[in-house]
Coordinates of N, CA and C in Angstrom, one line a residue:
X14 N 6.8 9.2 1.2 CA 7.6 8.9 2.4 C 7.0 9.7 3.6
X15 N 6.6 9.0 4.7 CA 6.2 9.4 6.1 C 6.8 9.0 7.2
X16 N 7.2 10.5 7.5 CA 7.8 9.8 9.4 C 7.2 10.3 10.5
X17 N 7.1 9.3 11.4 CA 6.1 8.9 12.4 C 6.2 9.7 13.2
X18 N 7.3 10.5 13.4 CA 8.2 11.1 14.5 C 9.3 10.3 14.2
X19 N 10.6 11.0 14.6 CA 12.0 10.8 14.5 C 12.4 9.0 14.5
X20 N 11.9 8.1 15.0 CA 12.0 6.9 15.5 C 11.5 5.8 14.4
X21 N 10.6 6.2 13.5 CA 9.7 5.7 12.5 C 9.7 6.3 10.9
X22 N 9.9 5.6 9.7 CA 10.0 5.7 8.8 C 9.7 5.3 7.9
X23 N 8.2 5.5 7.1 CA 7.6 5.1 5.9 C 7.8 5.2 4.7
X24 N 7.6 4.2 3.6 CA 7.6 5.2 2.1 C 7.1 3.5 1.8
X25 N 5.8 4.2 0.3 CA 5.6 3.4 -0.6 C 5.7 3.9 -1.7
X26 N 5.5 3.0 -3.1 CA 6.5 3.1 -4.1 C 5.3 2.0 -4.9
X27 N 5.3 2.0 -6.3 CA 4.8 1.0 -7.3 C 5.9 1.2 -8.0
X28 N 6.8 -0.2 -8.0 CA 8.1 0.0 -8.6 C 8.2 -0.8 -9.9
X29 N 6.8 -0.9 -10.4 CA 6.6 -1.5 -11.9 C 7.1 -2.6 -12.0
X30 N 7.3 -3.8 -11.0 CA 7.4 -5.2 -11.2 C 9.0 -4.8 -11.4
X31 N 9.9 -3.8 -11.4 CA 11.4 -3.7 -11.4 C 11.9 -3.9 -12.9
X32 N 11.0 -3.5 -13.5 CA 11.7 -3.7 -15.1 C 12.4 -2.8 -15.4
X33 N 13.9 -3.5 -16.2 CA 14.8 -2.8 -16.8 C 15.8 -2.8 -15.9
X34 N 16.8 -3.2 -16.4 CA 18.4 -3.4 -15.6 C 18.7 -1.8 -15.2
X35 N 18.4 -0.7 -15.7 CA 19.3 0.4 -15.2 C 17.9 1.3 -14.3
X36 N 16.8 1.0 -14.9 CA 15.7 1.6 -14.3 C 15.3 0.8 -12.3
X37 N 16.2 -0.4 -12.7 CA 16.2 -1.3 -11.5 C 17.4 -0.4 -10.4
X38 N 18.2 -0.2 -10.8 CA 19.8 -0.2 -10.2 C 19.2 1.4 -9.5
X39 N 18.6 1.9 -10.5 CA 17.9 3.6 -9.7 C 17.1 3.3 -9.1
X40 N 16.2 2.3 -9.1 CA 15.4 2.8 -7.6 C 16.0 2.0 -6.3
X41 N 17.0 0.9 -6.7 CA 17.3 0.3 -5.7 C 18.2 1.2 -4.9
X42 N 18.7 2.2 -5.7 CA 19.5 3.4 -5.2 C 18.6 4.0 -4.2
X43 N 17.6 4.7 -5.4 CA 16.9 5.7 -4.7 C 16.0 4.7 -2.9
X44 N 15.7 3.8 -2.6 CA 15.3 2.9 -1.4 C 16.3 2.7 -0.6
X45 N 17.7 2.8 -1.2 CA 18.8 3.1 -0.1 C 19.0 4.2 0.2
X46 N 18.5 5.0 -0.6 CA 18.8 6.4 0.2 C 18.1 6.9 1.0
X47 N 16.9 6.7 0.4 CA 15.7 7.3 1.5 C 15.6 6.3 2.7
X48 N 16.1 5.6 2.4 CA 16.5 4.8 4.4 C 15.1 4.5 5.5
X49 N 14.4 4.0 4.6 CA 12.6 4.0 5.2 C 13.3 2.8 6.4
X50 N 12.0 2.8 7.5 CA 12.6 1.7 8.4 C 11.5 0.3 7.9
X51 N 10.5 1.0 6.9 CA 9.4 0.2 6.5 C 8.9 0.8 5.0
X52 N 9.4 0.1 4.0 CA 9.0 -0.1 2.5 C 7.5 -0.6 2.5
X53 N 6.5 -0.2 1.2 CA 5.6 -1.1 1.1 C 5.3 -0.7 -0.1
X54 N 5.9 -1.7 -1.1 CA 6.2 -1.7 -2.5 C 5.1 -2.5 -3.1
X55 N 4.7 -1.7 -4.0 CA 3.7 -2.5 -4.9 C 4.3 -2.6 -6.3
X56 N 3.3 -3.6 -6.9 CA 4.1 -4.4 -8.5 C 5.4 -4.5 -8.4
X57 N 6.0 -5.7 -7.5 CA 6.6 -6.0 -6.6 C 6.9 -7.1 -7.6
X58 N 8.5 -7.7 -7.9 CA 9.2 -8.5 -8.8 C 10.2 -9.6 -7.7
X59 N 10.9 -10.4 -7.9 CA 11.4 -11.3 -6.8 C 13.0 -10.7 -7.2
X60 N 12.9 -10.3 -8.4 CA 14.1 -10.1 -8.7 C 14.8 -8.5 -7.8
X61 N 13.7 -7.8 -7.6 CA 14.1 -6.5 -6.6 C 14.5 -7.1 -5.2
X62 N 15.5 -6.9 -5.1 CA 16.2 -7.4 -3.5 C 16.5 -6.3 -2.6
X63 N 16.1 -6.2 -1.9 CA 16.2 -5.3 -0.6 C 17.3 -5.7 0.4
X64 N 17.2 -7.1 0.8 CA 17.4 -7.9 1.8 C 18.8 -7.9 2.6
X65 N 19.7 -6.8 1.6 CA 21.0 -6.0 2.5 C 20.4 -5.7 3.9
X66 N 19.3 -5.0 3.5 CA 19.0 -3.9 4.9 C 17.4 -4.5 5.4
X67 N 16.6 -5.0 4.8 CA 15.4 -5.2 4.8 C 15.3 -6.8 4.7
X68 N 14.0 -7.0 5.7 CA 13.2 -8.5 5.2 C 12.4 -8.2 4.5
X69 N 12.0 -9.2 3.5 CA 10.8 -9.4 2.9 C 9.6 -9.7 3.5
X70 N 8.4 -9.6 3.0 CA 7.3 -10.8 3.6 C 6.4 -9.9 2.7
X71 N 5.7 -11.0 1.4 CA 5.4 -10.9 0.2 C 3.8 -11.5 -0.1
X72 N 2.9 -10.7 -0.4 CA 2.1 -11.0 -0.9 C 2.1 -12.7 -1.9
X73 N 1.0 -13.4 -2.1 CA 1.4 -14.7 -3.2 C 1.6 -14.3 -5.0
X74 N 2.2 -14.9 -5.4 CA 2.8 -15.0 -6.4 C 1.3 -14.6 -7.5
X75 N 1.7 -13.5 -8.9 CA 0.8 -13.7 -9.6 C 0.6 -14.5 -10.5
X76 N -0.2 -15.2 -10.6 CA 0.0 -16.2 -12.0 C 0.7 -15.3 -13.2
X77 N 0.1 -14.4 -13.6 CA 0.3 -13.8 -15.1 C 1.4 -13.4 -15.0
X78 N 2.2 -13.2 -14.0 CA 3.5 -12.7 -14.4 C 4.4 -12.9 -13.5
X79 N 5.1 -14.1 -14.1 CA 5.7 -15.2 -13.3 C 7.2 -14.3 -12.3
X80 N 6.7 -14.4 -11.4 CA 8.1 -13.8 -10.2 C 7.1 -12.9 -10.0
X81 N 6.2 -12.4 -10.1 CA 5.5 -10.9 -9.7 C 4.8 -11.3 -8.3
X82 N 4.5 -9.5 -7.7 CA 3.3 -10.2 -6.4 C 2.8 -8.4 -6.8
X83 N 1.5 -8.4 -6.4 CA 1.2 -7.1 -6.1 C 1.2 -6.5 -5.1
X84 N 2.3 -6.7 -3.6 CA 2.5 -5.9 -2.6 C 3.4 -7.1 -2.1
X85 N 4.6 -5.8 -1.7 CA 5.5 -6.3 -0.7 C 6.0 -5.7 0.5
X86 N 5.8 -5.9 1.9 CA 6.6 -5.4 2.8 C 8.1 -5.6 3.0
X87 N 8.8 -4.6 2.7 CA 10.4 -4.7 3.3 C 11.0 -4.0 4.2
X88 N 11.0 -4.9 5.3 CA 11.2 -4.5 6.5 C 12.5 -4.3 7.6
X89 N 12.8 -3.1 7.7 CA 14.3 -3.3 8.6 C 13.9 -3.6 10.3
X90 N 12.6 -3.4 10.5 CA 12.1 -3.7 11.8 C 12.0 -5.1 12.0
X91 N 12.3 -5.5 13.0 CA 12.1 -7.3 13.8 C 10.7 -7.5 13.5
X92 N 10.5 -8.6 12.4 CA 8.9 -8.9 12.5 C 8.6 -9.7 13.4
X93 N 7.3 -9.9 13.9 CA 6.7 -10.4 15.6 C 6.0 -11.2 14.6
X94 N 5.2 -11.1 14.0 CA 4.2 -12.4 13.3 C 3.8 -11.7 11.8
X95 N 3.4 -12.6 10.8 CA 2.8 -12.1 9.6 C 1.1 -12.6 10.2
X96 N 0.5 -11.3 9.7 CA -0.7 -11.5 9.7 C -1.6 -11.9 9.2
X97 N -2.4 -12.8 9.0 CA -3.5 -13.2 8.3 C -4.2 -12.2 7.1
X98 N -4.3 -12.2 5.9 CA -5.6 -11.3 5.1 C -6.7 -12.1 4.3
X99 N -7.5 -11.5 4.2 CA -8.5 -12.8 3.4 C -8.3 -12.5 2.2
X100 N -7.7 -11.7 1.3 CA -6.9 -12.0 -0.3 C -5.6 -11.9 -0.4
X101 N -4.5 -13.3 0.2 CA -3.0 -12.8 0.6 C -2.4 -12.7 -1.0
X102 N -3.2 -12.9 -2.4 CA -2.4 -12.7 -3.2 C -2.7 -11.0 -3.3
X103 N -3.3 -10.3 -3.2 CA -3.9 -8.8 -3.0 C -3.2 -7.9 -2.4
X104 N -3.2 -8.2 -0.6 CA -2.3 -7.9 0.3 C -1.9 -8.5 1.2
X105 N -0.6 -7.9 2.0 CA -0.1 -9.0 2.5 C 0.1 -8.1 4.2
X106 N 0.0 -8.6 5.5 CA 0.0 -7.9 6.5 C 0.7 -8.6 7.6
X107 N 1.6 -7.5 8.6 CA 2.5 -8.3 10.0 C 2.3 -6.9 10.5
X108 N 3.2 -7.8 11.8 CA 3.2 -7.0 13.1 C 4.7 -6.9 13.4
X109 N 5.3 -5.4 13.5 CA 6.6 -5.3 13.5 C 7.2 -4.6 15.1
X110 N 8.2 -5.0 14.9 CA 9.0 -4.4 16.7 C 9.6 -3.0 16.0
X111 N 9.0 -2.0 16.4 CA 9.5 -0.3 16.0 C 10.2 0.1 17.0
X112 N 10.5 -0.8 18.2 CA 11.6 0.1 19.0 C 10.9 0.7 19.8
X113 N 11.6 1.7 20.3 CA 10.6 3.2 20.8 C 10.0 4.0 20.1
X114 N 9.5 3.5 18.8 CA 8.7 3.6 18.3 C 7.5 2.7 18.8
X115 N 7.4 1.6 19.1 CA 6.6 0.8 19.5 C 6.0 0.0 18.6
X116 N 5.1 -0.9 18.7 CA 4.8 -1.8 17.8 C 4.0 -1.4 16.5
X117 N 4.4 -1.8 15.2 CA 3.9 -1.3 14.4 C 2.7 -2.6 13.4
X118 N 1.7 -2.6 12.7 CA 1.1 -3.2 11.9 C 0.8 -2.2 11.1
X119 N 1.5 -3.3 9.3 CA 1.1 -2.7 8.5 C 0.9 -3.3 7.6
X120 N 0.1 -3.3 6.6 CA -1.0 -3.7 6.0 C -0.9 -3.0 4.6
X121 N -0.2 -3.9 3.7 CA -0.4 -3.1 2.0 C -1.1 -3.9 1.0
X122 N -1.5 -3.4 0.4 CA -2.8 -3.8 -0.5 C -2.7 -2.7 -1.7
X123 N -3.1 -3.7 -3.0 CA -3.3 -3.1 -3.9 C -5.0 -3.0 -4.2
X124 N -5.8 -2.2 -4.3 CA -7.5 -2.1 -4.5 C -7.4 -2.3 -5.6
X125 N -8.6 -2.6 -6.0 CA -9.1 -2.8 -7.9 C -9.1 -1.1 -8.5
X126 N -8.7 -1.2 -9.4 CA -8.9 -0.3 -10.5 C -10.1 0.1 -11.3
X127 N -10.4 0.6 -12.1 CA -11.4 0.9 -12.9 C -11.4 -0.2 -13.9
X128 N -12.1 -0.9 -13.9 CA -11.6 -2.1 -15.2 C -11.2 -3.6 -15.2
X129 N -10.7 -3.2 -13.5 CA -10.5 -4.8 -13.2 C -11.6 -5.6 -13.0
X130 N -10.8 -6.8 -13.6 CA -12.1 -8.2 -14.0 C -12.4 -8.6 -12.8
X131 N -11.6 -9.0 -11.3 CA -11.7 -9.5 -10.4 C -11.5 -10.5 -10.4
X132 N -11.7 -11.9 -9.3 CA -11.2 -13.1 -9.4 C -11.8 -14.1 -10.5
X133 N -12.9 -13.6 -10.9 CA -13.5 -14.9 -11.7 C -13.8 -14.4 -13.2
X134 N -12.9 -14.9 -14.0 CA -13.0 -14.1 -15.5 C -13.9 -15.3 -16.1
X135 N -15.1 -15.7 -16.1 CA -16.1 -16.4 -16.6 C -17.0 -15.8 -16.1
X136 N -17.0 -14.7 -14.9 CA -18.1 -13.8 -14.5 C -17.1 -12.5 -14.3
X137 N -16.7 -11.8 -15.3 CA -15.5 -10.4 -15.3 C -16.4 -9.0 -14.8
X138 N -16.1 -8.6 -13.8 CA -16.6 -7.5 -13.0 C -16.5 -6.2 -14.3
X139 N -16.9 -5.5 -13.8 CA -17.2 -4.1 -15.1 C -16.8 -2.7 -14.5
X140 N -16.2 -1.8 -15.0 CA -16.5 -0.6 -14.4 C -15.5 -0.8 -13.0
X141 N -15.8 -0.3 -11.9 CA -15.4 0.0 -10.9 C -16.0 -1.0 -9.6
X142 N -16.5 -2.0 -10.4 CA -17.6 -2.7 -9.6 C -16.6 -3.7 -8.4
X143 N -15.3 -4.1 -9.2 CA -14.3 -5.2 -8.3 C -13.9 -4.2 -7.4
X144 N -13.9 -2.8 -7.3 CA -13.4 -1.6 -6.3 C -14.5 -1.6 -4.9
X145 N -15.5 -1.4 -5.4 CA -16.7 -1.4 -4.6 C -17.7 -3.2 -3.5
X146 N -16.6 -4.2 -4.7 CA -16.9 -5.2 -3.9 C -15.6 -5.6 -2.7
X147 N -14.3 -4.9 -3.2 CA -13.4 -5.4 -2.4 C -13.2 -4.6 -1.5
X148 N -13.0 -3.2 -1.3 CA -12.6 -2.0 -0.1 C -13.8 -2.4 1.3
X149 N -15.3 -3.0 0.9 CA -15.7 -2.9 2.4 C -15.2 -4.1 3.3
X150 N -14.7 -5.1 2.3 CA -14.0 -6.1 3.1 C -12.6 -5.6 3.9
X151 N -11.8 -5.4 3.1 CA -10.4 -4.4 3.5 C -10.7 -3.6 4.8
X152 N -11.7 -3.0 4.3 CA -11.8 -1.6 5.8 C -12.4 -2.4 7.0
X153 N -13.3 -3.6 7.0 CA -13.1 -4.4 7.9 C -11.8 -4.9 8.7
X154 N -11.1 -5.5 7.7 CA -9.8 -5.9 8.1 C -9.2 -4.9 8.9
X155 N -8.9 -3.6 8.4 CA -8.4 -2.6 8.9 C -8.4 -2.5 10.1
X156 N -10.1 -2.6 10.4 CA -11.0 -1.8 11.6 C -10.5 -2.9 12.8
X157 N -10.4 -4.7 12.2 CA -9.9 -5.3 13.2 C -8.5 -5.3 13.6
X158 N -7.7 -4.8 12.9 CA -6.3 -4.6 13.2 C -6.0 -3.8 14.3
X159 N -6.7 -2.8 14.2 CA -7.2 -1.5 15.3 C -7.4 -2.2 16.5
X160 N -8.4 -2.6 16.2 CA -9.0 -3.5 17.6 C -8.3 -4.5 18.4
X161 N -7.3 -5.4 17.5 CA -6.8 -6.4 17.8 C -5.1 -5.4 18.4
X162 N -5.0 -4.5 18.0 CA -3.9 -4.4 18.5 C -4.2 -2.5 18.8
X163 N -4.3 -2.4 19.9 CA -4.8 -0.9 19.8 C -4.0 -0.3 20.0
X164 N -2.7 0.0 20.6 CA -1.9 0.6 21.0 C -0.2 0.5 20.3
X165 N -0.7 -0.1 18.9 CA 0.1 -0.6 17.6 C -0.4 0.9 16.5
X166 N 1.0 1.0 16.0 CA 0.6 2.2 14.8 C 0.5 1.4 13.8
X167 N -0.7 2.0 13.0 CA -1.3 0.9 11.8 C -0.8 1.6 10.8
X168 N -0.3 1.1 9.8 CA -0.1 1.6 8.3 C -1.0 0.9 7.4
X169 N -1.7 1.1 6.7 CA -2.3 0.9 5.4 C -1.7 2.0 4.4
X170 N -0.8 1.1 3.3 CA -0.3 1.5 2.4 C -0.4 0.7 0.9
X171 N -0.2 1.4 0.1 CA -0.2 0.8 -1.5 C -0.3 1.3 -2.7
X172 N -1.5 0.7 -3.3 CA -2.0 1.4 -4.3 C -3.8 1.3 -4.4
X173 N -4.2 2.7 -3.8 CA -5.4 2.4 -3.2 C -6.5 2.6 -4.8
X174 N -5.9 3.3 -5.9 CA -6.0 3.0 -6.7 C -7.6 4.3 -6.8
X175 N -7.4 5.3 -5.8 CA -8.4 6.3 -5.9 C -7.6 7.9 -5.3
X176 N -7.9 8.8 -6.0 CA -7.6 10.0 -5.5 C -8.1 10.5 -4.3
X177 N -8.1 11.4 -3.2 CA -8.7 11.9 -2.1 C -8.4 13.0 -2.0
X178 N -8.7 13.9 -2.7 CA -8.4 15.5 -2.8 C -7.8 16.0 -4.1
X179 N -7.8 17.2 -4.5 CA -7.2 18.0 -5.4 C -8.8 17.7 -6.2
X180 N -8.1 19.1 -7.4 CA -9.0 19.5 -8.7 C -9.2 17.9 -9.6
X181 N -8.2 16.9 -9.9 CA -7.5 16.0 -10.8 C -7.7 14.8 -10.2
X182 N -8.7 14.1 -10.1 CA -8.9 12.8 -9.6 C -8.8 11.5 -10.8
X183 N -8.2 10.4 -9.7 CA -9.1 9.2 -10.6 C -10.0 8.5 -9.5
X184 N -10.8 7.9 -10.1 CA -11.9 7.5 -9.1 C -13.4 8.1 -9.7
X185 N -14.5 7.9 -9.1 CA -15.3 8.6 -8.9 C -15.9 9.0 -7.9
X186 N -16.4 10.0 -7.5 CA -17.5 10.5 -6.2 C -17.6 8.8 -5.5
X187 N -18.5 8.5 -5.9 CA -19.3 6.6 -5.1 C -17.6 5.9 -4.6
X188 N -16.9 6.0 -5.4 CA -16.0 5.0 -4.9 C -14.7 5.9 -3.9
X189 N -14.9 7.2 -4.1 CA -13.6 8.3 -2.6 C -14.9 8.0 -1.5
X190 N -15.9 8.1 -1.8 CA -16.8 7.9 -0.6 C -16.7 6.9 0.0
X191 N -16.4 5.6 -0.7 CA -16.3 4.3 -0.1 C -15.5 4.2 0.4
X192 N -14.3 4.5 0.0 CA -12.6 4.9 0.5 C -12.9 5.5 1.5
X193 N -13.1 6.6 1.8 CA -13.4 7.6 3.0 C -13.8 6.9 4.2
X194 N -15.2 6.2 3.7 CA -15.8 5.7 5.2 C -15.0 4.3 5.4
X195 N -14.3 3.2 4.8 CA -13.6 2.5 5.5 C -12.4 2.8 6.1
X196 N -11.8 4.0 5.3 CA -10.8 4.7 6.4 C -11.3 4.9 7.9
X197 N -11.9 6.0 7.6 CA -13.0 6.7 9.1 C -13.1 4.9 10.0
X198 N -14.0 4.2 9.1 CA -14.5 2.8 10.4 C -12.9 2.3 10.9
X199 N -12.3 2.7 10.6 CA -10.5 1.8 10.8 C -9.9 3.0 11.5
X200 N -10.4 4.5 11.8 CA -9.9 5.7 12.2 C -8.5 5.7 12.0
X201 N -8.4 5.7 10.3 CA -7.4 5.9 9.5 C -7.5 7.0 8.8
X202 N -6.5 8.0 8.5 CA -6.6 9.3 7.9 C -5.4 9.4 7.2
X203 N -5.5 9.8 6.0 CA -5.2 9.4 4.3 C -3.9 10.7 4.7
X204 N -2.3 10.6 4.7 CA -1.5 11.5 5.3 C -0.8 12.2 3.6
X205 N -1.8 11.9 2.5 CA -1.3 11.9 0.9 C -1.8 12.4 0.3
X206 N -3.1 13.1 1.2 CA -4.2 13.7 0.1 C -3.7 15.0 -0.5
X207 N -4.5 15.4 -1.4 CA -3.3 16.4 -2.5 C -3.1 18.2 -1.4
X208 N -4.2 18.3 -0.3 CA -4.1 19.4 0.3 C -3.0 19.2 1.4
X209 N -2.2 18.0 1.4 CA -1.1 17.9 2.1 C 0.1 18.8 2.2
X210 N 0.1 19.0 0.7 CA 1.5 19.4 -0.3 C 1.0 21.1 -0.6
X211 N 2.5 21.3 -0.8 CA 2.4 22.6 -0.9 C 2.0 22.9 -2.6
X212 N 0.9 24.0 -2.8 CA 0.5 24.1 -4.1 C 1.3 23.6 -5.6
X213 N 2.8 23.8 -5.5 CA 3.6 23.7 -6.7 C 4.8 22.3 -6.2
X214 N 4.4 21.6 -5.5 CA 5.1 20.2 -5.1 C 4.7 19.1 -5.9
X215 N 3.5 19.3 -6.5 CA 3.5 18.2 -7.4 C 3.2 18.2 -8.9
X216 N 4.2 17.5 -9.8 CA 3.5 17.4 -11.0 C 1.8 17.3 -11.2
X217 N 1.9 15.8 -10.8 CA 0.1 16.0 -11.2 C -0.2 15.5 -9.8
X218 N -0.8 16.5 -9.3 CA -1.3 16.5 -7.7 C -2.4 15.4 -7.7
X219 N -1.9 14.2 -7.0 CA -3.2 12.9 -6.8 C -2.4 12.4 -5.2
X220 N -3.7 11.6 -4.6 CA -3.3 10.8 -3.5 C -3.7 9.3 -3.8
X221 N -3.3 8.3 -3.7 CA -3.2 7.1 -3.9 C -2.8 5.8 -3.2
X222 N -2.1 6.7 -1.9 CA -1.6 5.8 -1.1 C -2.3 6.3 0.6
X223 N -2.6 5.5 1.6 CA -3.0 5.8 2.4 C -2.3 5.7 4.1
X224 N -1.1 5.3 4.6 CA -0.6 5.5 5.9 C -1.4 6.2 6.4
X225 N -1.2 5.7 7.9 CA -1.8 6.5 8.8 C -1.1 6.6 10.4
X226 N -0.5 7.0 10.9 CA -0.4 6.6 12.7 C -1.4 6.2 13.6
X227 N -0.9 5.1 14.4 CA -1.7 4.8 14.9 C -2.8 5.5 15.8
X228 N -2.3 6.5 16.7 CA -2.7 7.3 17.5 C -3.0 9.0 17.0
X229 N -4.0 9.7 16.8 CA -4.0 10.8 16.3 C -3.0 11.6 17.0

């Protein structure tokens, strides 16, 4: 959970596709309480409803797991447009009215993992290779969101699917590196990394998700 200043209110969440009737009813608890003005929920289920307080606007459907998407925006802000991504089953991105907060884009995406096959399982990627083919596209996208809308606070949120600080990583060196510099080309800065938190705040101290404000 990140707030922007008083006017603005973030939190992302991987809410495991919403399985389990009583494990469901707690987090939908715990997203009402915490009163974000802007959710960006990953392993995202059709069956999790927000829509008391929040819109939707949903990444495409996964094949393998019918009702699923791997990122959803739930938004209590007035959306102005959904935005174009070049993998909308991946991530999904709009342009929101924040008020005096001002205009917000945000942009949640799930990155590949260590392991993921990637789009074509008759040619299945290896290793960390679907991580390193998809982030320099993304940090593109990022970089033009910036550009296209400059004076918009950008969020890039999810599951970036790599650590950025602390002793306890997942990832490797080659792929926080890659991470790093498409943040930097998007002058995006990771508000998660484990030297955020105070020494004894976290169980297992990792960063994974990446928000940013728009303006340093």
């Amino acid at each position: 959970m990140t707030d922007f200043g008083r006017d603005l209110r973030v939190g992302t969440w991987n809410v495991e596709y919403g399985r389990g009737v009583e494990k469901n009813r707690r987090r939908l608890d715990l997203l009402t309480d915490r009163a974000a003005h802007l959710w960006v929920l990953t392993e995202t289920h059709d069956h999790l409803d927000l829509s008391a307080t929040h819109r939707p606007i949903h990444s495409e459907h996964r094949d393998e797991i019918p009702g699923g998407r791997w990122v959803t925006l739930w938004t209590a802000l007035p959306v102005i447009e959904r935005l174009p991504t070049a993998d909308p089953g991946r991530s999904v991105a709009a342009r929101l009215d924040g008020g005096t907060a001002g205009e917000v884009v945000a942009y949640g995406t799930v990155l590949p993992w260590n392991g993921d096959v990637g789009p074509h399982p008759n040619r299945p990627a290896k290793g960390w290779e679907e991580f390193a083919r998809v982030v320099p596209g993304q940090g593109r996208e990022w970089a033009a969101l910036r550009r296209q809308f400059p004076d918009a606070t950008v969020v890039v949120a999810g599951d970036l699917n790599q650590d950025l600080g602390g002793r306890h990583y997942y990832g490797t060196h080659a792929c926080r590196r890659l991470l790093t510099e498409a943040l930097d080309g998007a002058e995006l800065t990771c508000l998660t990394t484990t030297d955020r938190f105070a020494p004894d705040a976290l169980e297992h101290p990792r960063s994974t998700t990446s928000p940013r404000q728009g303006r340093a």
